N, CA, C and O atoms as a GROMACS GRO file, in nm:
protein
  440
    1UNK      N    1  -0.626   1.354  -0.503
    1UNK     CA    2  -0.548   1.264  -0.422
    1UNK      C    3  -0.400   1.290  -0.450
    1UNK      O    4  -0.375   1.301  -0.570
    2UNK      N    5  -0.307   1.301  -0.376
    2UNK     CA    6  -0.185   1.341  -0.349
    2UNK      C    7  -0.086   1.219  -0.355
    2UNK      O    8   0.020   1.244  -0.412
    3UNK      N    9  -0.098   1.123  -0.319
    3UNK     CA   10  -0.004   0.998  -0.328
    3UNK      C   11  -0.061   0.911  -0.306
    3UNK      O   12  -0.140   0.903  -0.211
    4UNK      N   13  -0.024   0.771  -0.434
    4UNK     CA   14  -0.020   0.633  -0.428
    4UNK      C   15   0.043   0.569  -0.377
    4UNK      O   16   0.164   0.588  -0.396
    5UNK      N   17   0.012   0.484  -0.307
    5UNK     CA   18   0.104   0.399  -0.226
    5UNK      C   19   0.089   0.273  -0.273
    5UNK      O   20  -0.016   0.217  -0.242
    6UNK      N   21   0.209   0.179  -0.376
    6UNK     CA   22   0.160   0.045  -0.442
    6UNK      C   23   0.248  -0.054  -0.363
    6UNK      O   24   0.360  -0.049  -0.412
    7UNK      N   25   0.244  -0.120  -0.285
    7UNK     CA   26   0.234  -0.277  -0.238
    7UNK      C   27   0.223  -0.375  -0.296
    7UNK      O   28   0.106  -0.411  -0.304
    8UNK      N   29   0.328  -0.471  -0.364
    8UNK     CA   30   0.322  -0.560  -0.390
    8UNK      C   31   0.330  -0.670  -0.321
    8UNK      O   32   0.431  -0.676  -0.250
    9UNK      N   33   0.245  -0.775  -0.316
    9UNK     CA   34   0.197  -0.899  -0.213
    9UNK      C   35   0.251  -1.009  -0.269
    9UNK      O   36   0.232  -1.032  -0.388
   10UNK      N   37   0.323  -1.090  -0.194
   10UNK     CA   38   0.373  -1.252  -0.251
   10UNK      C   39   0.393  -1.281  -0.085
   10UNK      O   40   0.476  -1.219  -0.019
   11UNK      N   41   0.316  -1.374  -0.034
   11UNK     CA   42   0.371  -1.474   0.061
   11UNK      C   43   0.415  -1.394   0.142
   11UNK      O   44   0.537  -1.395   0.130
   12UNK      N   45   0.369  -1.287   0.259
   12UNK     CA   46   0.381  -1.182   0.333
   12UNK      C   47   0.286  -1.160   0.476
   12UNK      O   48   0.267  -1.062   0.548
   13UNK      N   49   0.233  -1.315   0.480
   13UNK     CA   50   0.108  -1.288   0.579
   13UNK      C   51   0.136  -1.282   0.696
   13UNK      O   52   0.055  -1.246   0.781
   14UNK      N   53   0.279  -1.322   0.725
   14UNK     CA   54   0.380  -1.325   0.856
   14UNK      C   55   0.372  -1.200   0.917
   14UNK      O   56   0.375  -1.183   1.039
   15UNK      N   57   0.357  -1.077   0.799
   15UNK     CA   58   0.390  -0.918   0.865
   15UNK      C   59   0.363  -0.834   0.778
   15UNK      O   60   0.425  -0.729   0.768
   16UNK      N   61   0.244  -0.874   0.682
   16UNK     CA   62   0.164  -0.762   0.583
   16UNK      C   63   0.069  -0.704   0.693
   16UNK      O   64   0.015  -0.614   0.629
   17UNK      N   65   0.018  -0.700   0.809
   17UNK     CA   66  -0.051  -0.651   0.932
   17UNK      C   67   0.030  -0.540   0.973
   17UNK      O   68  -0.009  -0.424   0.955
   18UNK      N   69   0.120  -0.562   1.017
   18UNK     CA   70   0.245  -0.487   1.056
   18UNK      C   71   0.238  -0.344   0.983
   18UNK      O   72   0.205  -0.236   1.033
   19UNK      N   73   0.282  -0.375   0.838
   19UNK     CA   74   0.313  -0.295   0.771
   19UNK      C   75   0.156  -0.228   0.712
   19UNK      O   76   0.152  -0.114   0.664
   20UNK      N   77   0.066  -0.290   0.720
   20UNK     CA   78  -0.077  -0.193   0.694
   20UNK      C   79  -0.121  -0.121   0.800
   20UNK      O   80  -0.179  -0.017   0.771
   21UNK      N   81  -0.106  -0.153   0.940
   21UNK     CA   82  -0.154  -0.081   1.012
   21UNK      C   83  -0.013   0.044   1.059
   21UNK      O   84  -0.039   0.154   1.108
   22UNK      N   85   0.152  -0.009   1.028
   22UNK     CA   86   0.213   0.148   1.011
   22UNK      C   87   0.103   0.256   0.903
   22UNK      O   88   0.083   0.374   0.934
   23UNK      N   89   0.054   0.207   0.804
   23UNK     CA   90   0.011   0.295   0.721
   23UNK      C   91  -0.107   0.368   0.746
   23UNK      O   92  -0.113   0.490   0.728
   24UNK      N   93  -0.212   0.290   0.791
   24UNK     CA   94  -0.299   0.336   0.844
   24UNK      C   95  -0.275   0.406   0.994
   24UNK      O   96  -0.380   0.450   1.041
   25UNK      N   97  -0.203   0.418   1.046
   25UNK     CA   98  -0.203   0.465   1.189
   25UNK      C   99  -0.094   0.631   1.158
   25UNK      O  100  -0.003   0.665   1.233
   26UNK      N  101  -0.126   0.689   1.064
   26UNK     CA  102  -0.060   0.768   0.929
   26UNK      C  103  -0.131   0.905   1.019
   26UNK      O  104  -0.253   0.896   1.038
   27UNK      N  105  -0.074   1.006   1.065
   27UNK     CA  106  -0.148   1.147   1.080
   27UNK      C  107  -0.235   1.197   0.950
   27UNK      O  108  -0.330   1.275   0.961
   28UNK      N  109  -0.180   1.130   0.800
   28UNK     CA  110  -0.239   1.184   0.718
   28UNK      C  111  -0.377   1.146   0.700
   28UNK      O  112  -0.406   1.036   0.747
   29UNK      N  113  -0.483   1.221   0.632
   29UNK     CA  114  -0.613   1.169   0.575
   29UNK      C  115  -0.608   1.074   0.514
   29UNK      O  116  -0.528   1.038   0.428
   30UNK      N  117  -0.700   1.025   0.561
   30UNK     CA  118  -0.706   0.845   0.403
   30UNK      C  119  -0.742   0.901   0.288
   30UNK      O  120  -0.703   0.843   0.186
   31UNK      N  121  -0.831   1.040   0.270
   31UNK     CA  122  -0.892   1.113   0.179
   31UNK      C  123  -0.710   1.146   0.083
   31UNK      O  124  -0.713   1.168  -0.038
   32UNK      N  125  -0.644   1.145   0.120
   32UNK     CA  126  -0.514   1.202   0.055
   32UNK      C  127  -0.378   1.114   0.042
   32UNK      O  128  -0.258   1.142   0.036
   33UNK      N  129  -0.465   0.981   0.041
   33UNK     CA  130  -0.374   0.853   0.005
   33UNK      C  131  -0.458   0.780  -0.025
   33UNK      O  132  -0.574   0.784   0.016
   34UNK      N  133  -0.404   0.685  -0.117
   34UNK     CA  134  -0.438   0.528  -0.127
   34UNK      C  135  -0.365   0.476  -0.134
   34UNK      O  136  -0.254   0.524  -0.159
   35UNK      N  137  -0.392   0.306  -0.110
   35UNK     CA  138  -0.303   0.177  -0.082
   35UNK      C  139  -0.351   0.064  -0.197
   35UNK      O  140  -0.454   0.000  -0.216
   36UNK      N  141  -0.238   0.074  -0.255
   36UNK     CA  142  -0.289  -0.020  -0.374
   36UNK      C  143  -0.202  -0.166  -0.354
   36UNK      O  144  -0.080  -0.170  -0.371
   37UNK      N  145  -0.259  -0.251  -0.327
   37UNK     CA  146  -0.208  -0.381  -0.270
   37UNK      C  147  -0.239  -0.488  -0.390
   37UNK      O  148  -0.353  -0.518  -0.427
   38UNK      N  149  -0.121  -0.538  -0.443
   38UNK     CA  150  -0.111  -0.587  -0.567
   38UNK      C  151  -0.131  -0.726  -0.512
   38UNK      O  152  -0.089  -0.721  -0.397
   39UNK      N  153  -0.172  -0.841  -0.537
   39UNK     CA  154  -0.178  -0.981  -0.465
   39UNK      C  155  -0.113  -1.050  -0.615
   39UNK      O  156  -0.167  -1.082  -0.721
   40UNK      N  157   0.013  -1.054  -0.569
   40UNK     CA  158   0.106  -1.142  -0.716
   40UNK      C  159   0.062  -1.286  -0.704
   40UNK      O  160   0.155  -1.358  -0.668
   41UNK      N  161  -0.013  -1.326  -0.717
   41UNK     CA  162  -0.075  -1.507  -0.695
   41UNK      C  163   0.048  -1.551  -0.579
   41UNK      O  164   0.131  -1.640  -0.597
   42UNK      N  165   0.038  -1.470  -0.464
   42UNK     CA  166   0.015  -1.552  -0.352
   42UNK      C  167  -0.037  -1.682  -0.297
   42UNK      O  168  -0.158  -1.705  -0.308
   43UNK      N  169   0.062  -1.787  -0.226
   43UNK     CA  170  -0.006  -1.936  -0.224
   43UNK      C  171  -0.023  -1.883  -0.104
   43UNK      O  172  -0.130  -1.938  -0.079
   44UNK      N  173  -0.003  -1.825  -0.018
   44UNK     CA  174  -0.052  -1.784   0.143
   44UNK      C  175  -0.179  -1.719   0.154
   44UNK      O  176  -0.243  -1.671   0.060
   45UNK      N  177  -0.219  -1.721   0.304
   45UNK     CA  178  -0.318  -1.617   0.305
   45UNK      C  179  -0.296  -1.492   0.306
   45UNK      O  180  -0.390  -1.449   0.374
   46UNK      N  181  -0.220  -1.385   0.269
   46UNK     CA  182  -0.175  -1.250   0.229
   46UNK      C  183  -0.310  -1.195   0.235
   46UNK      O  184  -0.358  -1.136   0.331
   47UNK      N  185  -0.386  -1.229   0.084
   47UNK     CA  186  -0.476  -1.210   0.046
   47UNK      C  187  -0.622  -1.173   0.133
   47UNK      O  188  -0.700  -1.079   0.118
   48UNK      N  189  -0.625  -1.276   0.220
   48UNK     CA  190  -0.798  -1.270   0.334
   48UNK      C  191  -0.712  -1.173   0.419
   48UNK      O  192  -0.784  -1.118   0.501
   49UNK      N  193  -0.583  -1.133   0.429
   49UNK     CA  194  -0.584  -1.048   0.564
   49UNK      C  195  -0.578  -0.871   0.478
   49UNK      O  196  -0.588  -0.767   0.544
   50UNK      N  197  -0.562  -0.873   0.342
   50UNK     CA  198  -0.536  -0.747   0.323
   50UNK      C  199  -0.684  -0.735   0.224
   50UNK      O  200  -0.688  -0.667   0.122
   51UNK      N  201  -0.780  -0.799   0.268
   51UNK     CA  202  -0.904  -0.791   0.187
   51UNK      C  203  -0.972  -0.762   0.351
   51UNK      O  204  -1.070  -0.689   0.341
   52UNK      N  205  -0.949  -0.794   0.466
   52UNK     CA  206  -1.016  -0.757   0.604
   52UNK      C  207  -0.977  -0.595   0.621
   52UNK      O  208  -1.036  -0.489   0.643
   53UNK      N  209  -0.876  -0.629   0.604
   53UNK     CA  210  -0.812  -0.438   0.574
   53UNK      C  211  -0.903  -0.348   0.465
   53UNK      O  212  -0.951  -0.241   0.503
   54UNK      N  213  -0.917  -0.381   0.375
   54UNK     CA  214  -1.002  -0.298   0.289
   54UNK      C  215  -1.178  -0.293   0.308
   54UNK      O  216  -1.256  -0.218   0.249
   55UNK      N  217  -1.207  -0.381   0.395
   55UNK     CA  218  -1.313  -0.375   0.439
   55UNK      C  219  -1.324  -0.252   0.531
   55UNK      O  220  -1.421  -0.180   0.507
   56UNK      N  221  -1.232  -0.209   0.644
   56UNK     CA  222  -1.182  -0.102   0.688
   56UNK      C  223  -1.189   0.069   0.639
   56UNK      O  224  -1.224   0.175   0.689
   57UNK      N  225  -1.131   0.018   0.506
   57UNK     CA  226  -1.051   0.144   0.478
   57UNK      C  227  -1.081   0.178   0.336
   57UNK      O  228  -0.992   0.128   0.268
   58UNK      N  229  -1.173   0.245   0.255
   58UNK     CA  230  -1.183   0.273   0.140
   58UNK      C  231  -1.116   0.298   0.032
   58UNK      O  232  -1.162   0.303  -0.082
   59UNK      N  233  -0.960   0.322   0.079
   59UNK     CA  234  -0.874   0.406  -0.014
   59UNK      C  235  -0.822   0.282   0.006
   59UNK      O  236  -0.709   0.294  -0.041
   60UNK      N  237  -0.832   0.166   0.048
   60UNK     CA  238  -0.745   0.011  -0.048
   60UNK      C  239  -0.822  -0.015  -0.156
   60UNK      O  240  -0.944  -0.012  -0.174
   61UNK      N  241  -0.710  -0.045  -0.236
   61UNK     CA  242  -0.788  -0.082  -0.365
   61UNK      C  243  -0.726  -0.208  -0.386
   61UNK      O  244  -0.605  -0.190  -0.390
   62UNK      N  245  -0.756  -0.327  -0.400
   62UNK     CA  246  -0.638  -0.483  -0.417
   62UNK      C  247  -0.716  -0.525  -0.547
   62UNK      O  248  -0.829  -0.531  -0.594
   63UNK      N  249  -0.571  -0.554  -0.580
   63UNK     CA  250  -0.588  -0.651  -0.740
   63UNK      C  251  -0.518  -0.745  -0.718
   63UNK      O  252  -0.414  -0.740  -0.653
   64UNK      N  253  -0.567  -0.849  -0.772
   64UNK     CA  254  -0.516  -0.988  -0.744
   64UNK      C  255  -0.495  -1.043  -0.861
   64UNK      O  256  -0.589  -1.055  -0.940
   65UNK      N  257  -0.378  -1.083  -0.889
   65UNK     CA  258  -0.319  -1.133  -1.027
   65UNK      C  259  -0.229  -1.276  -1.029
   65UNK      O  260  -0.210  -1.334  -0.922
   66UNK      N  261  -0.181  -1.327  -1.141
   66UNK     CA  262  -0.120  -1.392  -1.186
   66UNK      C  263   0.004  -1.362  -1.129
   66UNK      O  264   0.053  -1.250  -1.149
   67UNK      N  265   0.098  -1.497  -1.021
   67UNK     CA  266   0.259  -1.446  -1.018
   67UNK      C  267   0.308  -1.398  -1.150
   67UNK      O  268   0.271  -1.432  -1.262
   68UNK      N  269   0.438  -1.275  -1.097
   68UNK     CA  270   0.467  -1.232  -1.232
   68UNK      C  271   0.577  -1.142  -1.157
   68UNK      O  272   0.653  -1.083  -1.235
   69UNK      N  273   0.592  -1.127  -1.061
   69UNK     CA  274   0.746  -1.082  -0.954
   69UNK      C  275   0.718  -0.940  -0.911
   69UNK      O  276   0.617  -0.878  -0.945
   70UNK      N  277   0.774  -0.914  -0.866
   70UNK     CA  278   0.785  -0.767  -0.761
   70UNK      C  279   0.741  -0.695  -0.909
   70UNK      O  280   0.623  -0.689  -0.945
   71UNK      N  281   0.821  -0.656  -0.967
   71UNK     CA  282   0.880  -0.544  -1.126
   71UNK      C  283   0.696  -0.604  -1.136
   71UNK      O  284   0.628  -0.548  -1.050
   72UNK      N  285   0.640  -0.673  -1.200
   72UNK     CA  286   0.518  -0.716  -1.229
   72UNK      C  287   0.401  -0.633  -1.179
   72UNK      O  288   0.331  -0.546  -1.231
   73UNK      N  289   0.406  -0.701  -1.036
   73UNK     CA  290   0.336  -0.644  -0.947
   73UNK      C  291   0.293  -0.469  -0.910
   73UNK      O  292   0.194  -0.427  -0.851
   74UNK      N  293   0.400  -0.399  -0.965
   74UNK     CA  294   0.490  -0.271  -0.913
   74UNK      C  295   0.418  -0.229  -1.033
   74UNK      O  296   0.331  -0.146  -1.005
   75UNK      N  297   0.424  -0.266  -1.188
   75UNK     CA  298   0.390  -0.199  -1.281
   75UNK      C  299   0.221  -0.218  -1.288
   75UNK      O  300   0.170  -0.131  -1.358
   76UNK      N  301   0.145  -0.293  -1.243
   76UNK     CA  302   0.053  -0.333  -1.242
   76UNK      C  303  -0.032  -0.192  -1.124
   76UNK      O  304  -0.130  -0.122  -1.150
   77UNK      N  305   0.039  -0.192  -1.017
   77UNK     CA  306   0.008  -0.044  -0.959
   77UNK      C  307   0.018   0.068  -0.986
   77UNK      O  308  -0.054   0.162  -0.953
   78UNK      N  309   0.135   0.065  -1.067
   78UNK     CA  310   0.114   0.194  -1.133
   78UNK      C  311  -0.005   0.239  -1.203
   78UNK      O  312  -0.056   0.348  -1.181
   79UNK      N  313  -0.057   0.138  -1.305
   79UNK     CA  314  -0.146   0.137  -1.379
   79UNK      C  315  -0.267   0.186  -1.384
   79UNK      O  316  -0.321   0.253  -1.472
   80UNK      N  317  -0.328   0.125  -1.227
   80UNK     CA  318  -0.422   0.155  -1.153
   80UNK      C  319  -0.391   0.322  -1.064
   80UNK      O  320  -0.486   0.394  -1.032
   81UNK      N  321  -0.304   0.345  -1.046
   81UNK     CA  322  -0.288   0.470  -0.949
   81UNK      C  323  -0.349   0.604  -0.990
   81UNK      O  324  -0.346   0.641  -1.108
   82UNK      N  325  -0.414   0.688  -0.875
   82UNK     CA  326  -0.462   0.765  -0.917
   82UNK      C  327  -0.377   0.889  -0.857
   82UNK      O  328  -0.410   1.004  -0.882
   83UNK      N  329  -0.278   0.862  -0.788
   83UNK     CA  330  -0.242   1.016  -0.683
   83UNK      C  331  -0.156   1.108  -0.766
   83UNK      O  332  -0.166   1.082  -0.886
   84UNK      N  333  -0.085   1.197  -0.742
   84UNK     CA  334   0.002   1.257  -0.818
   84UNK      C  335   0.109   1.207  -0.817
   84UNK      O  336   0.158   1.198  -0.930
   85UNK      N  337   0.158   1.176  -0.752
   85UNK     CA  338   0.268   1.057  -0.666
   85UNK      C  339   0.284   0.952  -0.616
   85UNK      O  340   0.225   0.924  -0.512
   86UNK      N  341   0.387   0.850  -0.692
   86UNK     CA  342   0.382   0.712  -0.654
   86UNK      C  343   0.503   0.693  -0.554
   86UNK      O  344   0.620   0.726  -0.575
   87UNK      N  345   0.464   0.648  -0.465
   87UNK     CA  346   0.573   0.550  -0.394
   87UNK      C  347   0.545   0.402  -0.387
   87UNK      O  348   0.428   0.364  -0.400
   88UNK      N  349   0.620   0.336  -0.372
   88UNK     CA  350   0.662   0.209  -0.347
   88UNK      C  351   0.679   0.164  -0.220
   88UNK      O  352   0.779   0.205  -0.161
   89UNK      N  353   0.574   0.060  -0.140
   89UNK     CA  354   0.633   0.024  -0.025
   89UNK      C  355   0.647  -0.121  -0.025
   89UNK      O  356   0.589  -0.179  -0.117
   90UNK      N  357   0.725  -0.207   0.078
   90UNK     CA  358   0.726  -0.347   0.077
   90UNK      C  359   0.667  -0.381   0.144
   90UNK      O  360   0.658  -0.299   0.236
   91UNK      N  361   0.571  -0.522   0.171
   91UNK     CA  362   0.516  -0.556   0.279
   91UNK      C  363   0.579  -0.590   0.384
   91UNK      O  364   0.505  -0.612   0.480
   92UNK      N  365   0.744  -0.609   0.409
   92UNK     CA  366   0.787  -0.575   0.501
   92UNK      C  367   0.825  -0.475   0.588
   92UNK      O  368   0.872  -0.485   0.701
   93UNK      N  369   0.791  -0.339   0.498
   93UNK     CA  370   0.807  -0.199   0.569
   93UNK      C  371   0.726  -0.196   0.679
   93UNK      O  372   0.617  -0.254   0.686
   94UNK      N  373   0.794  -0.106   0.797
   94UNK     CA  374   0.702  -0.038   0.855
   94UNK      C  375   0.767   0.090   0.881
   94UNK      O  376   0.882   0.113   0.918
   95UNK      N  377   0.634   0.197   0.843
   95UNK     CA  378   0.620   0.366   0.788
   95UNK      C  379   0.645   0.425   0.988
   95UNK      O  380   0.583   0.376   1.082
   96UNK      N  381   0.731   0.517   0.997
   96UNK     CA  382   0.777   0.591   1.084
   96UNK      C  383   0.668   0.675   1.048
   96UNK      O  384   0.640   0.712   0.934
   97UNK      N  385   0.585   0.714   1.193
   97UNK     CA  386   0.498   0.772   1.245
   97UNK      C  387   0.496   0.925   1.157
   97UNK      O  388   0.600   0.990   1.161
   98UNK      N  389   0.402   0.971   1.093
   98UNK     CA  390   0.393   1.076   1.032
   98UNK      C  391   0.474   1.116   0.907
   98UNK      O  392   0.451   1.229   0.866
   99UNK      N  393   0.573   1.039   0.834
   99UNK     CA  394   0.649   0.980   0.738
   99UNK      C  395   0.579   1.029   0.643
   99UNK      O  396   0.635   1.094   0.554
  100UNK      N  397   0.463   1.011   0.643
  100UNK     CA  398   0.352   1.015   0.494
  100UNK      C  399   0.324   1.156   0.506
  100UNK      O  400   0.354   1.214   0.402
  101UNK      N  401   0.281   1.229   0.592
  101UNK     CA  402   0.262   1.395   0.602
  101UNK      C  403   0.390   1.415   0.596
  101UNK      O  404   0.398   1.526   0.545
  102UNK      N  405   0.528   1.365   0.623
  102UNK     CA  406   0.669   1.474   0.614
  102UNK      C  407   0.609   1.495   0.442
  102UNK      O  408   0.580   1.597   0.380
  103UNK      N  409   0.608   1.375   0.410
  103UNK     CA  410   0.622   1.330   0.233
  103UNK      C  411   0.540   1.466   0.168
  103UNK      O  412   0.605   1.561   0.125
  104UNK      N  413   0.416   1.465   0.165
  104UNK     CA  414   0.335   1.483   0.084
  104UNK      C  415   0.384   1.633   0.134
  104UNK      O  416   0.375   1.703   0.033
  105UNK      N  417   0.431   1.714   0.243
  105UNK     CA  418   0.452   1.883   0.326
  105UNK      C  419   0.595   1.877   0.207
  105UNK      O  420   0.604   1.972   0.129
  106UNK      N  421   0.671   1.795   0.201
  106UNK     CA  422   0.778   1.812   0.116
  106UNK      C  423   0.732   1.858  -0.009
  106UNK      O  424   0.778   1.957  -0.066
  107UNK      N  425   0.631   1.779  -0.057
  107UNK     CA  426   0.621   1.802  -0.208
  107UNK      C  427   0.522   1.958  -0.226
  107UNK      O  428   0.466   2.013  -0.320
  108UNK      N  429   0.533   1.976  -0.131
  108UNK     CA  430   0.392   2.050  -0.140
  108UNK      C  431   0.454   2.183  -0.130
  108UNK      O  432   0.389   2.285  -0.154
  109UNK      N  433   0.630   2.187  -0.081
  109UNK     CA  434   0.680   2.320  -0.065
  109UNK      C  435   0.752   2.325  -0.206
  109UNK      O  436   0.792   2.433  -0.250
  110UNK      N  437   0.767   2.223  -0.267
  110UNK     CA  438   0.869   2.221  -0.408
  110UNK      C  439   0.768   2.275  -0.504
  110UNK      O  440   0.797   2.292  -0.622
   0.00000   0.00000   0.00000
């Protein structure tokens, strides 16, 4: 696997959709990413909409934890990550169409 992608979740259910389906709608293989979606004890439903998502998609992996802040959340993905490469996204991002193949064609010429 080529890149981690860690997501940290707090109170995001407004437009964590948004930003999962930029990711998934990715030219790249799911086989050559994962989405690691951290659930920082969220009082929203964050949680049931990015657990419908992983029902989907095999390469989500969600851990659901104790609030403990972005930095928390962020190190907590790392932890778990398996790719060669971590990035960081927000649940307010949304990923420009093929973004994830520029990424991984970049690293892949260095």
């Amino acid at each position: 696997m080529k890149l981690s992608l860690v997501l940290p979740i707090y109170n995001v259910e407004r437009y964590i959709s948004k930003c999962l389906d930029s990711i998934y709608s990715q030219s790249l293989n799911e086989k050559d990413f994962e989405v690691i979606a951290v659930i920082d004890g969220s009082p929203d439903n964050s949680i049931d909409i990015v657990n419908e998502y992983s029902k989907l998609h095999s390469n989500l992996v969600v851990i659901d934890k104790e609030n403990g802040g972005v930095s928390s959340a962020r190190n907590r993905g790392i932890e778990v990550a398996k790719g060669d490469y971590i990035m960081f996204i927000d649940p307010d991002d949304i990923l420009i169409q093929d973004s994830l193949k520029s990424v991984c064609t970049s690293i892949e010429e260095k």
